[in-house]
Short mmCIF file of C-alpha atoms in Angstrom, two decimals:
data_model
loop_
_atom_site.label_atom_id
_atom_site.label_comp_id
_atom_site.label_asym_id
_atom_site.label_seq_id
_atom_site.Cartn_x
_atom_site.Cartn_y
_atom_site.Cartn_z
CA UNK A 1 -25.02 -83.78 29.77
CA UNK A 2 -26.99 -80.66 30.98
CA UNK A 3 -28.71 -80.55 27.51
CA UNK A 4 -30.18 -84.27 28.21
CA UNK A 5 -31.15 -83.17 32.03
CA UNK A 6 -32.88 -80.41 29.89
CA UNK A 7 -34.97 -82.78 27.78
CA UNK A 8 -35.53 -85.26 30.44
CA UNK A 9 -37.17 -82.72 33.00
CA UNK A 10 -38.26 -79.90 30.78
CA UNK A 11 -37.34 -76.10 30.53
CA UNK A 12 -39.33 -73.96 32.69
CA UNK A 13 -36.95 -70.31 32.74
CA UNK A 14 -35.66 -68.01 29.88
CA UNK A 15 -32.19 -68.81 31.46
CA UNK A 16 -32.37 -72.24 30.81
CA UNK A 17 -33.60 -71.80 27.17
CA UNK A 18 -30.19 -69.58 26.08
CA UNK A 19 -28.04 -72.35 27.96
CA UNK A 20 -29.65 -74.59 26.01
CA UNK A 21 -28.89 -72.78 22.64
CA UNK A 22 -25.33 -72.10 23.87
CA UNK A 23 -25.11 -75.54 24.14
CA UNK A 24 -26.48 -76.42 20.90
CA UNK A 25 -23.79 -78.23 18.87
CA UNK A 26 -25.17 -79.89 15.68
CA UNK A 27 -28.30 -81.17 14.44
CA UNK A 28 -32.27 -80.35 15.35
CA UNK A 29 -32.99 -80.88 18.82
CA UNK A 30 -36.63 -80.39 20.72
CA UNK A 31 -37.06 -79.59 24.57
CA UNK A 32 -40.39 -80.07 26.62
CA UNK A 33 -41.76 -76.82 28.19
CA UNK A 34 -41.91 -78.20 31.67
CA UNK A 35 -45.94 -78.26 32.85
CA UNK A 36 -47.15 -77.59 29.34
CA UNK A 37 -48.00 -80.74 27.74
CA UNK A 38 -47.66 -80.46 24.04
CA UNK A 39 -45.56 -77.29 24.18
CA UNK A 40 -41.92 -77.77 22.98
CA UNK A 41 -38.68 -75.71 21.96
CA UNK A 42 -37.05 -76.22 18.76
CA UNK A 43 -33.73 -75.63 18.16
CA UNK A 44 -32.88 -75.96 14.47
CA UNK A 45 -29.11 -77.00 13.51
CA UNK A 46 -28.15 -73.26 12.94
CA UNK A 47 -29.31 -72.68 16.58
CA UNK A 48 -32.53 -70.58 15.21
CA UNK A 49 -35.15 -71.16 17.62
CA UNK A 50 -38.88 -71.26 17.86
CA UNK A 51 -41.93 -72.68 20.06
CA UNK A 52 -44.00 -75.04 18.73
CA UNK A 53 -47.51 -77.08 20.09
CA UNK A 54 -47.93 -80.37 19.02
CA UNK A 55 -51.23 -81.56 19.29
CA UNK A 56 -53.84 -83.74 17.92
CA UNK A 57 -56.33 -81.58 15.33
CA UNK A 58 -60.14 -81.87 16.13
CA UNK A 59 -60.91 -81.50 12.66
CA UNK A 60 -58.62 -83.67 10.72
CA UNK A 61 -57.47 -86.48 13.87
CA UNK A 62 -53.67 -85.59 12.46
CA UNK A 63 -51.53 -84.50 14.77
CA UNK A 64 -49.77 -81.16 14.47
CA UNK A 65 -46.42 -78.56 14.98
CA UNK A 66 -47.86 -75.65 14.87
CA UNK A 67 -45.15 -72.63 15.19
CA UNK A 68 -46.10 -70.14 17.65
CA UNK A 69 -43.27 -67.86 17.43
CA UNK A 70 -39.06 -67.43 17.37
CA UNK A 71 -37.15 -67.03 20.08
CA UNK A 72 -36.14 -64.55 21.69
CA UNK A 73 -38.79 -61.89 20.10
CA UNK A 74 -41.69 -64.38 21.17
CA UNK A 75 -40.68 -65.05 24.55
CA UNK A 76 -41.01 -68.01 26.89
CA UNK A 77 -44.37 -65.65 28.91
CA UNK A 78 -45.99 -65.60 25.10
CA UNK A 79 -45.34 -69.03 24.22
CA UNK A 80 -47.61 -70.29 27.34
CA UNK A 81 -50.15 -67.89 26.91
CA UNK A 82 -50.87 -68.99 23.19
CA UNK A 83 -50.52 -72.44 24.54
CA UNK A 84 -53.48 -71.62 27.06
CA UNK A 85 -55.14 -69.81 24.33
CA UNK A 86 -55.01 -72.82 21.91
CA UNK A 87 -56.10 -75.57 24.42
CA UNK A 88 -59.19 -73.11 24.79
CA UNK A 89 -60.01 -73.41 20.84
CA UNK A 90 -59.21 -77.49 21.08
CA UNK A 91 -62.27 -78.04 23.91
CA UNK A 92 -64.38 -75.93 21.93
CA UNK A 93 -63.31 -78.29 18.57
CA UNK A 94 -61.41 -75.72 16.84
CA UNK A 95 -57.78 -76.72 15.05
CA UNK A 96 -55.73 -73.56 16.59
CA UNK A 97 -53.95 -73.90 12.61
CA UNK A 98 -57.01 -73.21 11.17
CA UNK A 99 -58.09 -70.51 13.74
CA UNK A 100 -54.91 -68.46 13.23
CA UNK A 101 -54.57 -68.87 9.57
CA UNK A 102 -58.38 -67.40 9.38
CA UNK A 103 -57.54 -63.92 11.95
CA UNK A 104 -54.29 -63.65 9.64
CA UNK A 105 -56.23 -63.72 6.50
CA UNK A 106 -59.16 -61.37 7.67
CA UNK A 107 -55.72 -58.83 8.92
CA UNK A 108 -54.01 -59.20 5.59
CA UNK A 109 -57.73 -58.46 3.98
CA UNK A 110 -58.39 -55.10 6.55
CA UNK A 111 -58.00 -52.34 3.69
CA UNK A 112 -56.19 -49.01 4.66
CA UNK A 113 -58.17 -46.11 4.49
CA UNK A 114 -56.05 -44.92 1.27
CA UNK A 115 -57.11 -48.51 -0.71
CA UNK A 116 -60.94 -48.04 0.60
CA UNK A 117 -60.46 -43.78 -0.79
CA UNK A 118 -59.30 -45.03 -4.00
CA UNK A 119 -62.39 -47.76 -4.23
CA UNK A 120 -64.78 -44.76 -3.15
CA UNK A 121 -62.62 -42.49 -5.64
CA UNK A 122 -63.74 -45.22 -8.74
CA UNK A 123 -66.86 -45.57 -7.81
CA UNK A 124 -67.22 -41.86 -7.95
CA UNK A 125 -65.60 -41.60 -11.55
CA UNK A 126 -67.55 -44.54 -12.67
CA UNK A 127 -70.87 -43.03 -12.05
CA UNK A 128 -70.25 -40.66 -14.49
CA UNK A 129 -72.09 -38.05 -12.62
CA UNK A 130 -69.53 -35.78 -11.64
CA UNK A 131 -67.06 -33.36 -13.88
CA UNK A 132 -63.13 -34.00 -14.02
CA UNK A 133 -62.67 -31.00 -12.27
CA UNK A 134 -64.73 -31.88 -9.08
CA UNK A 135 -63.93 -35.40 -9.33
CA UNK A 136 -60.15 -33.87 -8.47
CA UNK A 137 -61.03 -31.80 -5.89
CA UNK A 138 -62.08 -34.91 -4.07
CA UNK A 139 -58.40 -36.50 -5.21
CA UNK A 140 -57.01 -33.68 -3.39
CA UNK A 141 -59.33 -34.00 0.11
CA UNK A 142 -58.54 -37.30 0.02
CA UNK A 143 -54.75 -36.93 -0.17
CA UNK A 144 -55.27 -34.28 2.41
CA UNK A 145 -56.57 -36.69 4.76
CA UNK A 146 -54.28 -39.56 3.63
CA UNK A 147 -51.08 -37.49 5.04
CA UNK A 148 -52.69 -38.45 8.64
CA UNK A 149 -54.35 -41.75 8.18
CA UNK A 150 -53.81 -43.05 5.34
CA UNK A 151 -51.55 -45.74 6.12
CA UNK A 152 -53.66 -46.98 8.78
CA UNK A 153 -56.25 -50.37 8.56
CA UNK A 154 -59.94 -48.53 8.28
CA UNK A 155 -61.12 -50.58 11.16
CA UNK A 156 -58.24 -48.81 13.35
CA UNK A 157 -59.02 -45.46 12.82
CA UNK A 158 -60.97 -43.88 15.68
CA UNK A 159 -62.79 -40.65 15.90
CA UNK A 160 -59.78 -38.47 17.74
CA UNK A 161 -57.21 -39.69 14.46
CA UNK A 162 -59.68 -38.25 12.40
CA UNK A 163 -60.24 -35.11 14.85
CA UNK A 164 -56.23 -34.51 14.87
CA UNK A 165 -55.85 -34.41 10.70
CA UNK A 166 -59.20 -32.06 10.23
CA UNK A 167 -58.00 -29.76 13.10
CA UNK A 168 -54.25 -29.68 11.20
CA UNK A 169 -56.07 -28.77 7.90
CA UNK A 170 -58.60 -26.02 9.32
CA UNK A 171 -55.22 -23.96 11.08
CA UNK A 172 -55.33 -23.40 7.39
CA UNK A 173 -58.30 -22.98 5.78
CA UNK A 174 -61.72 -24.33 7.55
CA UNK A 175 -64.01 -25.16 4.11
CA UNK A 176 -61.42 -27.06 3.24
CA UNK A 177 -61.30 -28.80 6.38
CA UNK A 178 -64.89 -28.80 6.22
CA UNK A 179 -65.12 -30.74 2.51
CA UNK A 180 -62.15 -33.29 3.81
CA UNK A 181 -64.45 -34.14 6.89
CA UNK A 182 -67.24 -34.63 4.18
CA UNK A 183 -65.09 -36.66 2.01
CA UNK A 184 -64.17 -39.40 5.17
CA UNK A 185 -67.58 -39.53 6.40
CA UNK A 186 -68.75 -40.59 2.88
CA UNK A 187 -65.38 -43.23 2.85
CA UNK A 188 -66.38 -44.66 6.08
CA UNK A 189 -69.91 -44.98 5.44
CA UNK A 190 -68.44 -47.49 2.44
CA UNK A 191 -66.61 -49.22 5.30
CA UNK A 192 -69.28 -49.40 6.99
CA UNK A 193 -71.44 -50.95 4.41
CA UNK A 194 -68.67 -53.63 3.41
CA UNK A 195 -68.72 -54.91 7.00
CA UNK A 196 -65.15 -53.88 7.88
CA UNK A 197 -66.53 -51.35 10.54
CA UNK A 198 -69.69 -50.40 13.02
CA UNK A 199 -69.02 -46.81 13.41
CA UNK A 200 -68.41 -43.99 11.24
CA UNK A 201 -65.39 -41.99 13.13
CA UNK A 202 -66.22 -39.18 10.98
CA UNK A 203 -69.37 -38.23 12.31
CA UNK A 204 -68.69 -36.67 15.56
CA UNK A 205 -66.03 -34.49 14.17
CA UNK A 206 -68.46 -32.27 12.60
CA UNK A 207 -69.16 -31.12 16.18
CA UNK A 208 -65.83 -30.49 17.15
CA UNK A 209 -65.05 -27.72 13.99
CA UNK A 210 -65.26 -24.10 14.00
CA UNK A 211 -68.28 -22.65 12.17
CA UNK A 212 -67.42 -21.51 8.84
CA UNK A 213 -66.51 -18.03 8.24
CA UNK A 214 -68.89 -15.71 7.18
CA UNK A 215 -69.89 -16.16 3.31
CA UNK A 216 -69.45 -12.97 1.30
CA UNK A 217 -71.40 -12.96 -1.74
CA UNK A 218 -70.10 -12.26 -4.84
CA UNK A 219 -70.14 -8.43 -6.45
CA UNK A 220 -72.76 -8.16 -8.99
CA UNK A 221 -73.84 -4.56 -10.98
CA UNK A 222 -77.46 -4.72 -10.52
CA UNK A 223 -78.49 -1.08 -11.76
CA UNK A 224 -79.44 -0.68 -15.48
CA UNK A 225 -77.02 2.11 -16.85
CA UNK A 226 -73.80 0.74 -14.92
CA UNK A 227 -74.37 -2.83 -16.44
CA UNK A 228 -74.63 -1.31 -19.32
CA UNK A 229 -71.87 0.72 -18.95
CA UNK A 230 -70.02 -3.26 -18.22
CA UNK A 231 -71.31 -4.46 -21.35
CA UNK A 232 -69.16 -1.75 -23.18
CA UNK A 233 -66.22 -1.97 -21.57
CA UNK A 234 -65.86 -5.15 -22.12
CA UNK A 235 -66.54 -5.32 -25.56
CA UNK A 236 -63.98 -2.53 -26.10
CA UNK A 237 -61.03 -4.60 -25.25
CA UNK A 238 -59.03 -5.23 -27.96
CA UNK A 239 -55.26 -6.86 -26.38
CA UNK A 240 -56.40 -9.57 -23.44
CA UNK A 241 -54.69 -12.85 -24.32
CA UNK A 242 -57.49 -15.82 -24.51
CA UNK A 243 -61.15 -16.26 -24.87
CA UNK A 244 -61.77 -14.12 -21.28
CA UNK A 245 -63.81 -11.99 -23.40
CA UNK A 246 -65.84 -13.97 -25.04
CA UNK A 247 -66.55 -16.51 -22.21
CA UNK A 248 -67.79 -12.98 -20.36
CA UNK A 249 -69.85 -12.17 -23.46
CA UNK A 250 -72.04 -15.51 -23.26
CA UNK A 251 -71.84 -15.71 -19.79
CA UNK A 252 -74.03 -11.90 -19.59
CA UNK A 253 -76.63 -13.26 -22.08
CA UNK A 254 -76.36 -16.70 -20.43
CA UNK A 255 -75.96 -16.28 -16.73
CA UNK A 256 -74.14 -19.56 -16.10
CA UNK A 257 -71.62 -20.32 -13.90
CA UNK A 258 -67.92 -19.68 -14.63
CA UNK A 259 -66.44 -23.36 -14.71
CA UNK A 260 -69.35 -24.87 -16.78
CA UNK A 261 -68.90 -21.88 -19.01
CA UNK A 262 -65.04 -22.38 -19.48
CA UNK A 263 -65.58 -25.66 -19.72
CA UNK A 264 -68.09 -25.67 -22.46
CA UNK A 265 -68.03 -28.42 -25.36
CA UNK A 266 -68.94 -28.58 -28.93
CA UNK A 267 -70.59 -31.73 -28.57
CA UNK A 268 -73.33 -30.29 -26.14
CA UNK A 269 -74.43 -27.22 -28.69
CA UNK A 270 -76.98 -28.53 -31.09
CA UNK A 271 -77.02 -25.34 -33.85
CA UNK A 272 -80.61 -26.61 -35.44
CA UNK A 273 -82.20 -26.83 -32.25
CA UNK A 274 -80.29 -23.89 -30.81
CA UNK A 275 -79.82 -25.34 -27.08
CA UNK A 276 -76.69 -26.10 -24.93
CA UNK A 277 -77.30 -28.98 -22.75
CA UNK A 278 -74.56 -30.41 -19.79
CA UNK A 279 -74.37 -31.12 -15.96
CA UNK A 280 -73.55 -28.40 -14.21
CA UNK A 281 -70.35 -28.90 -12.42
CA UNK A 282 -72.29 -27.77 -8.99
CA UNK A 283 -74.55 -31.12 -9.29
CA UNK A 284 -72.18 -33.57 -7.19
CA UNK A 285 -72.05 -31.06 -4.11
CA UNK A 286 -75.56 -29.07 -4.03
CA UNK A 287 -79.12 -30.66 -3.48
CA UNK A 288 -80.84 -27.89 -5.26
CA UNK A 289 -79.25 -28.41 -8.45
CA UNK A 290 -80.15 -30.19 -11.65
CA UNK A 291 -78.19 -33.20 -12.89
CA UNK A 292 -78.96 -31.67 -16.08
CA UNK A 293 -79.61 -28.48 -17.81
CA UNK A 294 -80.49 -26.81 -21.26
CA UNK A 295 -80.23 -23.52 -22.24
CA UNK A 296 -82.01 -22.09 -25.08
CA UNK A 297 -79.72 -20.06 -27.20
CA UNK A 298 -80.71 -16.68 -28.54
CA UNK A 299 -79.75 -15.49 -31.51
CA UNK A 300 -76.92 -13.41 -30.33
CA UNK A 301 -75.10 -16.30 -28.65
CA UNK A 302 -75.67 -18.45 -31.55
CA UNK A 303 -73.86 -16.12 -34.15
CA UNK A 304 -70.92 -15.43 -31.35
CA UNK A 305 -70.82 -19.47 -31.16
CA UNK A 306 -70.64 -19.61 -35.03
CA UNK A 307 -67.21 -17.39 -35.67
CA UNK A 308 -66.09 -18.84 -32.21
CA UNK A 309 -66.39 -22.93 -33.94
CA UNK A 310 -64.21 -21.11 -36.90
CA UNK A 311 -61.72 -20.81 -34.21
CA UNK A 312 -61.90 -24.36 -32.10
CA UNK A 313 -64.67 -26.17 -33.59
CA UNK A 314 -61.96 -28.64 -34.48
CA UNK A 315 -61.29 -29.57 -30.92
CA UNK A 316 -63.10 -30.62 -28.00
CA UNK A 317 -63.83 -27.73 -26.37
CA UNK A 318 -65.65 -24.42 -27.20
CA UNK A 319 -62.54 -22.13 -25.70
CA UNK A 320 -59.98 -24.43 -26.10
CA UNK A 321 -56.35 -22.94 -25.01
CA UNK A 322 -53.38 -24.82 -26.13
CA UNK A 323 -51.82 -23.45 -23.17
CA UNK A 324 -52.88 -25.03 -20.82
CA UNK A 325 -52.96 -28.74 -19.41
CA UNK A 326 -56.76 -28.94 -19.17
CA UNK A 327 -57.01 -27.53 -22.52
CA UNK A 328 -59.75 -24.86 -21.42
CA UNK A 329 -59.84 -21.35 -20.66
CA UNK A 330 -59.05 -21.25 -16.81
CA UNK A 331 -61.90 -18.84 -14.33
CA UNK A 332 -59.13 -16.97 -12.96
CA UNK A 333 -58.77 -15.65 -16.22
CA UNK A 334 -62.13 -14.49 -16.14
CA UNK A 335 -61.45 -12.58 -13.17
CA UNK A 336 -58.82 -10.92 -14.05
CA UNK A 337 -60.09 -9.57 -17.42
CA UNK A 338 -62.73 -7.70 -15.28
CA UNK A 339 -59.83 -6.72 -12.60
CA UNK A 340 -58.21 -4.88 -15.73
CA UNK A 341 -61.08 -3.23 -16.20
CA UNK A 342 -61.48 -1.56 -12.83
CA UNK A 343 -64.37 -4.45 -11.55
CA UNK A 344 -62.49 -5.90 -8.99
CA UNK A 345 -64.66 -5.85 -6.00
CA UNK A 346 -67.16 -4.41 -8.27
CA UNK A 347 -68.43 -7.08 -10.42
CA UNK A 348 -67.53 -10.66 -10.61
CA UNK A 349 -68.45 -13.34 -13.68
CA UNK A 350 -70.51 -14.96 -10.87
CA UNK A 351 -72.21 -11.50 -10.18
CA UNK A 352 -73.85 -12.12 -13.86
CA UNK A 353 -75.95 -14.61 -12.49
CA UNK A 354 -77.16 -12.40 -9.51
CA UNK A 355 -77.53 -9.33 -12.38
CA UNK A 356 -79.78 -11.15 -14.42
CA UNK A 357 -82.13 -12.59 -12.09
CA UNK A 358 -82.66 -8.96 -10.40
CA UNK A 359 -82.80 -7.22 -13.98
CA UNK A 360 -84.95 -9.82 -15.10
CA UNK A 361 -87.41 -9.51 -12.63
CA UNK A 362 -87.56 -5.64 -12.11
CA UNK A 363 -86.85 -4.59 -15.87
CA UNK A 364 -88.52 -7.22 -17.65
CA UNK A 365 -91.16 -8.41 -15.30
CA UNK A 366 -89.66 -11.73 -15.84
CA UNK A 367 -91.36 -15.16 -13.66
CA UNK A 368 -88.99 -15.75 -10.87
CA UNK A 369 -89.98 -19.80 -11.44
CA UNK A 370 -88.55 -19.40 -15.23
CA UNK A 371 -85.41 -17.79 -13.91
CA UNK A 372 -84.55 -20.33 -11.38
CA UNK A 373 -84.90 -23.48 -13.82
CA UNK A 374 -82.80 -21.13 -16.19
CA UNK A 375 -79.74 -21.34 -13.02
CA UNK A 376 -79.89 -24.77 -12.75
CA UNK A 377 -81.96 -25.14 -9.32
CA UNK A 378 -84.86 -27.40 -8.42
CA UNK A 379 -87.35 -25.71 -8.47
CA UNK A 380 -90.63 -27.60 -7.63
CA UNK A 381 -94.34 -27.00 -8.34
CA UNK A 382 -97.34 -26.59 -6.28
CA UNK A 383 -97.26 -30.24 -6.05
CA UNK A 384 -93.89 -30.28 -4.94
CA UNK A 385 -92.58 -32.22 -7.90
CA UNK A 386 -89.71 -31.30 -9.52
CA UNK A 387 -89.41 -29.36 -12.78
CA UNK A 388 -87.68 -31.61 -15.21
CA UNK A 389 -84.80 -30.29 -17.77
CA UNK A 390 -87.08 -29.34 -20.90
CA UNK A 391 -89.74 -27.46 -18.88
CA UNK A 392 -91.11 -24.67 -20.03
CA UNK A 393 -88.48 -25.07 -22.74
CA UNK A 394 -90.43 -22.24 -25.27
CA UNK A 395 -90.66 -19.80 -22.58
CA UNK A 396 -87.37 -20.23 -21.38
CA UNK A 397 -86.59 -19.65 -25.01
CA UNK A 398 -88.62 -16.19 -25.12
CA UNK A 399 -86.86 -14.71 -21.76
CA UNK A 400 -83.56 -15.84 -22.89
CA UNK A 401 -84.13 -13.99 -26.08
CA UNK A 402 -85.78 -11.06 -24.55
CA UNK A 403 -82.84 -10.80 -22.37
CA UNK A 404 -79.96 -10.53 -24.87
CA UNK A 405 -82.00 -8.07 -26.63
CA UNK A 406 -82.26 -5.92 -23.62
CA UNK A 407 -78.58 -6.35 -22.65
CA UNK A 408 -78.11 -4.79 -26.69
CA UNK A 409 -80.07 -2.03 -25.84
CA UNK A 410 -78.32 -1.33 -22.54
CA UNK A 411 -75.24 -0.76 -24.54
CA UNK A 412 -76.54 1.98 -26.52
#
């Protein structure tokens, strides 16, 4: 009897609603929301209950349950206010169905900023511009930044969520922090161009870091008689596990950097033509590098080269190492070859490249311009054009020679 007063005049209080579900026997049975036209309360036979809006759709002229929510987490307050909220989209012509089902898809769409990293990730590897190796340290800023927010939708992420994961990251190291910043701006800006946000949150944290500590530069010999005196130690050492010693070899006659000389293939030396072309590893990060690079090869390289391919020429890389997972000699040996020397804070295998530039010029009386396209920088005439890879390829091809015959006569 109270359940059919119920119906007759309409619930209008949350008490009344759970008297009607204690009430509930068998069957469905629907209940008027008293002063809501439309809005009703469903209780199913297995007393699970829910608020629904029947009304006529604008678009179709088919009337319509539409579900709002279940009872009691969507509560009697909610049910009217979507009620208001739907009558609002029926004046303006809009089927509330419709209008819902579009704001869930364009939710269930919102990417997190982990699936937009990986999409920014691919597009990185597919470019084919950058090495493995720097291609991973992006991996790894990524996941550093993923710990924080990488769970969240990209168009919820605001500039202090960012601020709070690059601040947890520089207690520990601030480049780091620095290149992780970097890495979000750059995800954003995809965002950003895929219409999923205005803003890049990223931005304004570059503001709120500490200044980067103070760049040391890396040891280099830079006198005559103690490089020379470098040369022959490390050609004397007879019991260091690896290709350390030869990587440090080339890298004196060929002053390139450490991970694109451990890192050096077979496929980029052409023997006849006596060149070693590849993109230096630096490209993705620096302005003022090349995308590409060759490197004449005097003679002395090429006939260290030639009982080195005796060795590995049957694999991909120049100093392959069986040891280890990337299947290259690793820089750190590099260092540490040196250390055993006695370089350590001496000389570094970076320091070659600062030792042959200064030698160069004050020994040799070498053109600064030849020197710089020989590292790998832009370097731009009085035009301000850019050289391109193969300039000045024959006198490149002189000074490299001229300087591995001068490092042979330093040894002596």
């Amino acid at each position: 009897m109270a359940n059919q007063k119920l119906k007759e005049a309409g619930i209008k209080t949350d008490s009344q609603i759970k008297q009607a579900i204690k009430e509930h026997d068998s069957g469905d049975e629907v209940y008027a929301i008293q002063g809501y036209k439309g809005l009703n309360l469903y209780i199913r036979d297995n007393k699970t209950t829910t608020f629904r809006h029947r009304f006529t759709s604008p678009v179709t002229g088919k009337r319509k349950n539409f579900t709002l929510g279940a009872y009691p987490v969507f509560t009697l307050e909610q049910a009217r206010d979507m009620y208001r909220n739907n009558l609002s989209l029926l004046a303006g012509g809009i089927d509330p169905v419709f209008h819902h089902q579009d704001a869930h898809n364009k939710k269930r769409a919102m990417p997190t900023f982990s699936e937009l990293a990986e999409e920014w990730l691919q597009s990185q590897i597919a470019s084919k511009q950058f090495e493995h190796r720097t291609i991973e340290q992006k991996r790894t800023h990524i996941a550093y930044a993923a710990a924080y927010i990488g769970r969240m939708p990209i168009d919820h992420i605001k500039t202090p969520d960012v601020l709070r994961a690059i601040k947890d990251i520089e207690r520990k190291t601030i480049p780091t922090a620095k290149r992780v910043r970097g890495v979000c701006q750059r995800i954003f800006a995809l965002a950003i161009g895929q219409g999923y946000i205005d803003n890049n949150p990223a931005i304004a944290v570059a503001d709120l870091m500490l200044p980067k500590p103070k760049t040391e530069h890396h040891h280099a010999i830079i006198e005559p008689v103690a490089f020379g005196q470098l040369l022959r130690d490390i050609d004397s050492v007879t019991d260091f596990y690896g290709h350390a010693q030869n990587i440090l070899k080339l890298q004196s006659m060929l002053f390139q950097r450490s991970g694109d000389m451990c890192t050096m293939r077979w496929d980029a030396i052409d023997f006849d033509a006596k060149t070693w072309t590849f993109s230096p590893q630096k490209t993705g990060n620096r302005a003022d590098m090349v995308a590409s690079l060759v490197v004449p090869l005097p003679t002395q390289a090429i006939e260290l080269l030639r009982a080195l391919h005796e060795q590995t020429g049957h694999t991909d890389y120049v100093f392959y190492n069986k040891r280890r997972k990337e299947k290259f000699e690793h820089q750190q040996q590099l260092n540490k070859f040196l250390w055993r020397l006695g370089y350590k804070d001496v000389h570094t295998p970076h320091g070659f490249r600062a030792s042959a530039r200064t030698l160069m010029v004050e020994q040799l009386d070498v053109s600064e311009t030849l020197i710089e396209l020989q590292l790998g920088h832009n370097v731009r005439d009085a035009n301000g054009r850019a050289y391109n890879r193969v300039t000045m390829i024959d006198k490149r091809r002189d000074m490299m020679q001229a300087w591995a015959d001068y490092l042979d006569s330093l040894k002596f």
